[in-house]
Coordinates of N, CA, C and O in Angstrom, one line a residue:
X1 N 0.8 -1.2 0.0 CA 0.0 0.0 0.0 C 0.9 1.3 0.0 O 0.7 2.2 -0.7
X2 N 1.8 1.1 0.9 CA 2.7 2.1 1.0 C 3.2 2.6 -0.6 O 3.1 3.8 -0.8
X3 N 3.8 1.7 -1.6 CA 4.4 1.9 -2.7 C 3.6 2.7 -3.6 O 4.0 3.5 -4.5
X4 N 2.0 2.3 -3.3 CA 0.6 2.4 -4.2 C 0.8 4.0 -4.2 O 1.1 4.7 -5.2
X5 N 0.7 4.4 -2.9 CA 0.8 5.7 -2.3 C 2.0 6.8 -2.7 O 1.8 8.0 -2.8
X6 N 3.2 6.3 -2.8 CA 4.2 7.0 -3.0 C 4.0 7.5 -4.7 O 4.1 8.7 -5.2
X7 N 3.5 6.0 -5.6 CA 3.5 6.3 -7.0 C 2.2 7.5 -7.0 O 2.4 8.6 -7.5
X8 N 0.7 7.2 -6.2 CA -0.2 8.2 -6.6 C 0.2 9.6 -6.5 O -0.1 10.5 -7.3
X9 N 1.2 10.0 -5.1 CA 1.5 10.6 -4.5 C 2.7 11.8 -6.1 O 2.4 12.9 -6.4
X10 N 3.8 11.1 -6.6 CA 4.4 11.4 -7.7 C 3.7 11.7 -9.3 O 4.1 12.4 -10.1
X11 N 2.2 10.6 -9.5 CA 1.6 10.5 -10.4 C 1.2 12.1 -10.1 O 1.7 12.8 -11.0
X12 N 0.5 12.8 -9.1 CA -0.1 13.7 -8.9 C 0.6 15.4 -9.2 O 0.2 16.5 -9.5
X13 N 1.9 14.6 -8.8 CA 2.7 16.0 -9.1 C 3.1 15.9 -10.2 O 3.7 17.0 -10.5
X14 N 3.0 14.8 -11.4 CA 3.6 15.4 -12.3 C 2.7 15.3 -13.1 O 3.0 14.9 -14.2
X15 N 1.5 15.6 -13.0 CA 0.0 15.7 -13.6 C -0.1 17.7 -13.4 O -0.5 18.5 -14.2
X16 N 0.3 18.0 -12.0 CA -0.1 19.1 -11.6 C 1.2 19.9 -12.7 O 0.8 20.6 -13.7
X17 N 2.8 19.7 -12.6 CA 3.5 20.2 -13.2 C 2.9 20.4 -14.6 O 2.5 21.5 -14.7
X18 N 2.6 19.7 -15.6 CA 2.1 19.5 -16.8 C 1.2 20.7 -16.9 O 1.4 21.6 -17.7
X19 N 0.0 20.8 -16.0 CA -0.7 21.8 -15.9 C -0.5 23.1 -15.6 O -1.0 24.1 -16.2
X20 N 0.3 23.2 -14.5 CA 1.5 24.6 -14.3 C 2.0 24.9 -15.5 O 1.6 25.9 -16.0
X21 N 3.0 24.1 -16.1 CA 3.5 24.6 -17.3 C 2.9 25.1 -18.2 O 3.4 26.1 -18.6
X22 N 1.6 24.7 -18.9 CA 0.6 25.1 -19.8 C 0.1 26.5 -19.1 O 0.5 27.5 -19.7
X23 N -0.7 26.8 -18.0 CA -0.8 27.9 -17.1 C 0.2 28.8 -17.7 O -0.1 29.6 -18.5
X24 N 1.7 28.5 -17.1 CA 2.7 29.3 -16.2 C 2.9 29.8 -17.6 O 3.1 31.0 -17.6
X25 N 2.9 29.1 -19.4 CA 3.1 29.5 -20.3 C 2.5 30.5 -20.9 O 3.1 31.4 -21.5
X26 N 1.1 30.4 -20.9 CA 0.0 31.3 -21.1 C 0.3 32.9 -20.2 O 0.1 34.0 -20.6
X27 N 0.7 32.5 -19.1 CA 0.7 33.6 -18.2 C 1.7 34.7 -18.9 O 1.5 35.9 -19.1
X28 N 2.7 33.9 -19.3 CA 4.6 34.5 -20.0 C 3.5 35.2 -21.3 O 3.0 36.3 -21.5
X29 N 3.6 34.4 -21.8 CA 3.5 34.8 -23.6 C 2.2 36.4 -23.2 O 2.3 37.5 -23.7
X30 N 1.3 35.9 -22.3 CA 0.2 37.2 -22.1 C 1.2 38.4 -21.5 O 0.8 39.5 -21.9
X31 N 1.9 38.4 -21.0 CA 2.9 39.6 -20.7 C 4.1 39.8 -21.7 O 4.9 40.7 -21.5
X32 N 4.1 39.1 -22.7 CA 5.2 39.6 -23.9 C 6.4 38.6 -23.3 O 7.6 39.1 -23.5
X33 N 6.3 37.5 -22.8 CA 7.1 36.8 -23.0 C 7.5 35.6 -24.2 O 6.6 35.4 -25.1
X34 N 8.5 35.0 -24.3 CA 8.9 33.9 -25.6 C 8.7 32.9 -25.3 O 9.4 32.5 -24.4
X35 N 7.5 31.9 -25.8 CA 7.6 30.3 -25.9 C 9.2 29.6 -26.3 O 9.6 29.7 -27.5
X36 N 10.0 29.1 -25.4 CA 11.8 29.1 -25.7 C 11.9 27.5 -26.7 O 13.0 27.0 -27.1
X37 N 10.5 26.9 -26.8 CA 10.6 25.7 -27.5 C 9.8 26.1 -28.9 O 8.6 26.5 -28.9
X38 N 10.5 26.0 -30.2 CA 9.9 26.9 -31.1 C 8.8 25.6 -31.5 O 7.9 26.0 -32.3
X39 N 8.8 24.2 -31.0 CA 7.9 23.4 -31.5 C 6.6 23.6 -30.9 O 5.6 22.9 -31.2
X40 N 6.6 24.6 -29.7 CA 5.3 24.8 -28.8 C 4.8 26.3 -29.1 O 4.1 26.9 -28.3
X41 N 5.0 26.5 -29.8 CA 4.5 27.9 -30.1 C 2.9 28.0 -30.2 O 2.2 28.7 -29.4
X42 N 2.2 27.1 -31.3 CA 1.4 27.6 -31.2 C 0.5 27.1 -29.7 O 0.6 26.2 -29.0
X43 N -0.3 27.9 -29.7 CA -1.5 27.3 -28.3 C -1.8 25.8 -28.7 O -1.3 24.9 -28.1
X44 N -2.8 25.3 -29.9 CA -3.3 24.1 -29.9 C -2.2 23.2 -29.5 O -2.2 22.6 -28.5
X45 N -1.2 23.1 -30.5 CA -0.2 22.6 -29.8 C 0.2 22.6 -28.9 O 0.2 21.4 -28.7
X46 N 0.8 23.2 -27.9 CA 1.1 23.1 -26.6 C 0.0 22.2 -25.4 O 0.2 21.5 -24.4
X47 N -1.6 22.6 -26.1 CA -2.6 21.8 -25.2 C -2.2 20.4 -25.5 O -2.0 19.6 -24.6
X48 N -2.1 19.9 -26.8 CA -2.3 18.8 -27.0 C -1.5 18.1 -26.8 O -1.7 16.9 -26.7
X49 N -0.2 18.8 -26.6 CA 1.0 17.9 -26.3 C 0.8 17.7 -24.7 O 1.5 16.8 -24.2
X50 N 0.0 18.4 -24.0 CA 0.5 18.6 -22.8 C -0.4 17.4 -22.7 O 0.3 16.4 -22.5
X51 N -1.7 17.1 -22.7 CA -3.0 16.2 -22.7 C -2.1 14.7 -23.3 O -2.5 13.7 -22.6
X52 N -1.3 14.5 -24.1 CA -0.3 13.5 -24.8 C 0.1 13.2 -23.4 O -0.4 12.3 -22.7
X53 N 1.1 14.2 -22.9 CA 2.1 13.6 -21.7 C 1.3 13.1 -20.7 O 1.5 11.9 -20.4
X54 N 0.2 13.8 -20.0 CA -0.3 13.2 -19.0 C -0.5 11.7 -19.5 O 0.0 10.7 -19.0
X55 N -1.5 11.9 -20.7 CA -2.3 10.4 -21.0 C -0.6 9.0 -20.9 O -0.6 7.8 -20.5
X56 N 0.5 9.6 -21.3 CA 1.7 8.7 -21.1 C 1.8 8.5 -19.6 O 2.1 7.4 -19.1
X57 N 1.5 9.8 -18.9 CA 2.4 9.2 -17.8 C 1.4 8.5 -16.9 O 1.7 7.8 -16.0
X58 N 0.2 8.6 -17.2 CA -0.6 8.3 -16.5 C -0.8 6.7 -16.7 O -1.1 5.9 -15.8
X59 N -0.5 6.3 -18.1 CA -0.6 4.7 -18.5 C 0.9 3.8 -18.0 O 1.0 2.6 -17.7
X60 N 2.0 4.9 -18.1 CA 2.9 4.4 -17.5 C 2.9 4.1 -15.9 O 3.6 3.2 -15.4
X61 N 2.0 4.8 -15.1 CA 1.7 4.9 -13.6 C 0.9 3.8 -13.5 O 1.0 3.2 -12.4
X62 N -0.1 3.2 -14.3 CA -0.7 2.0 -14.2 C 0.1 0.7 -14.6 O 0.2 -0.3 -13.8
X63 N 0.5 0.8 -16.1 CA 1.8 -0.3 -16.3 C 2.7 -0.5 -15.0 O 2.6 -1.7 -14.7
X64 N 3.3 0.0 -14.3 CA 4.6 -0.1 -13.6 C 4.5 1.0 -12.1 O 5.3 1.9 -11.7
X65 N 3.3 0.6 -11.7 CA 2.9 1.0 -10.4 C 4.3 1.1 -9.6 O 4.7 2.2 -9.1
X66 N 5.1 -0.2 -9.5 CA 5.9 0.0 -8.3 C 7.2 0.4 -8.8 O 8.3 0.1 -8.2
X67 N 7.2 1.3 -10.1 CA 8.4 1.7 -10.1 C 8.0 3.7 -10.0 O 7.8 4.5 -10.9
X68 N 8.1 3.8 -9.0 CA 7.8 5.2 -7.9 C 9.1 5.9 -8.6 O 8.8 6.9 -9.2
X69 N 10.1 5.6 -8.6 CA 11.4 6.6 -9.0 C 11.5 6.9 -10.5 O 12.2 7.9 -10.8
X70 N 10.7 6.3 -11.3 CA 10.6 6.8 -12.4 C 9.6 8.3 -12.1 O 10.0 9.4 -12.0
X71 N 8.3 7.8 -11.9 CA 7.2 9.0 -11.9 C 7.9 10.0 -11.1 O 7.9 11.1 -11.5
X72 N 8.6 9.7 -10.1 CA 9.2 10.8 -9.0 C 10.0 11.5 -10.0 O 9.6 12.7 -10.1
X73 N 10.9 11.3 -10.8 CA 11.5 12.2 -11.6 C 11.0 12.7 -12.8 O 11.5 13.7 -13.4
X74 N 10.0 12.1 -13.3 CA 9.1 12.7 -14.3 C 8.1 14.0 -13.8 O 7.7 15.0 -14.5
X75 N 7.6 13.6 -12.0 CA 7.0 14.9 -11.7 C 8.9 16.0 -11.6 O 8.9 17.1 -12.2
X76 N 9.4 15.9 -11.2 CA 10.4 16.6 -11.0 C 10.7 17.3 -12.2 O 11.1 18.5 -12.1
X77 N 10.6 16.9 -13.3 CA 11.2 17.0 -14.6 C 9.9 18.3 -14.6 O 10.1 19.6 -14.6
X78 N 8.7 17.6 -14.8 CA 7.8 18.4 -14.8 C 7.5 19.8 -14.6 O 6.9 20.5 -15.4
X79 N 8.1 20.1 -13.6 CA 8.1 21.2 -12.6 C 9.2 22.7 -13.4 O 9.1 23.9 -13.4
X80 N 10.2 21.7 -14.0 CA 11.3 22.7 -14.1 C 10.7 23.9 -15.1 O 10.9 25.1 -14.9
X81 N 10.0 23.4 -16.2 CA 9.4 24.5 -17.3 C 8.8 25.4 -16.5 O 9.2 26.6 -16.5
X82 N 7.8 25.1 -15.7 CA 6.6 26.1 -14.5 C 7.6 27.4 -13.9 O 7.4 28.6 -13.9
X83 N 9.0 26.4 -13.3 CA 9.7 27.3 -12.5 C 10.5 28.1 -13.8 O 10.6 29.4 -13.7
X84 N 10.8 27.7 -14.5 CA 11.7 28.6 -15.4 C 10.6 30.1 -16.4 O 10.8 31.3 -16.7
X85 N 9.3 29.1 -16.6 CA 8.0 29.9 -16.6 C 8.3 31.6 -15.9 O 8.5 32.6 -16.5
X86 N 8.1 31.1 -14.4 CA 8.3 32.5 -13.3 C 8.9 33.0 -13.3 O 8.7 34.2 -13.2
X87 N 10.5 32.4 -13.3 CA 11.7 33.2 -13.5 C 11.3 34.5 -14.4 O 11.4 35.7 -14.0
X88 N 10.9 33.8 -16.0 CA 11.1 34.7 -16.8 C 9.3 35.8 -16.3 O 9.2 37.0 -16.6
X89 N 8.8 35.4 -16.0 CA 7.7 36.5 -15.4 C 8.0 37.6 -14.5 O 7.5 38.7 -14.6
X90 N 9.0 37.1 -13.6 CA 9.4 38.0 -12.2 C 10.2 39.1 -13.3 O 10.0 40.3 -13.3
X91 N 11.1 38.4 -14.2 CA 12.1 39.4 -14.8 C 11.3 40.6 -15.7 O 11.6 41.8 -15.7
X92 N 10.1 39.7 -16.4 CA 9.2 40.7 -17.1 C 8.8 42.1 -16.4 O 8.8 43.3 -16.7
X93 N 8.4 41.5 -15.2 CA 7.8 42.2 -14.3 C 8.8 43.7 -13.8 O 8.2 44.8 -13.9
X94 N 10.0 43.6 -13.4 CA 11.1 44.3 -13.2 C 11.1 45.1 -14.4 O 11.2 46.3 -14.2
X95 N 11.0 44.7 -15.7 CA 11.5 46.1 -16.7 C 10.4 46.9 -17.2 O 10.6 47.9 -17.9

């Protein structure tokens, strides 16, 4: 039960990152910031890729429940675009 827990626990955050990032991008580009992946430029794209990764990681979290250290670093992974997201917003914000 414990392992079940750790994977939902990782599934969760890297379901939430996915969603931050889409958010945190929208937020950038609406203040005059640059999409820095020129293959995400447009909006449809970016939704649909983002709806892609979940639907992976989420089938991956069902295939291989007890491997927790994979999802753990996929939410981790997740997270970095969100944070690099803010970075570039705080800087917007400043000029």
């Amino acid at each position: 039960l414990n392992a079940q827990d750790s994977t939902s626990t990782a599934l969760k955050w890297a379901i939430a990152g996915q969603a931050a990032d889409l958010i945190s991008t929208e937020i950038l580009l609406a203040n005059g910031g640059v999409e820095l992946n020129p293959l995400m430029a447009d909006r449809s794209v970016r939704v649909v890729v983002k709806i892609i990764l979940v639907a992976v990681i989420c089938k991956y979290a069902e295939l291989y429940p007890e491997n927790k250290t994979a999802l753990t670093v996929a939410a981790m992974l997740s997270w970095l675009y969100p944070v690099n997201n803010l970075i570039q917003i705080m800087t917007l914000s400043r000029e």
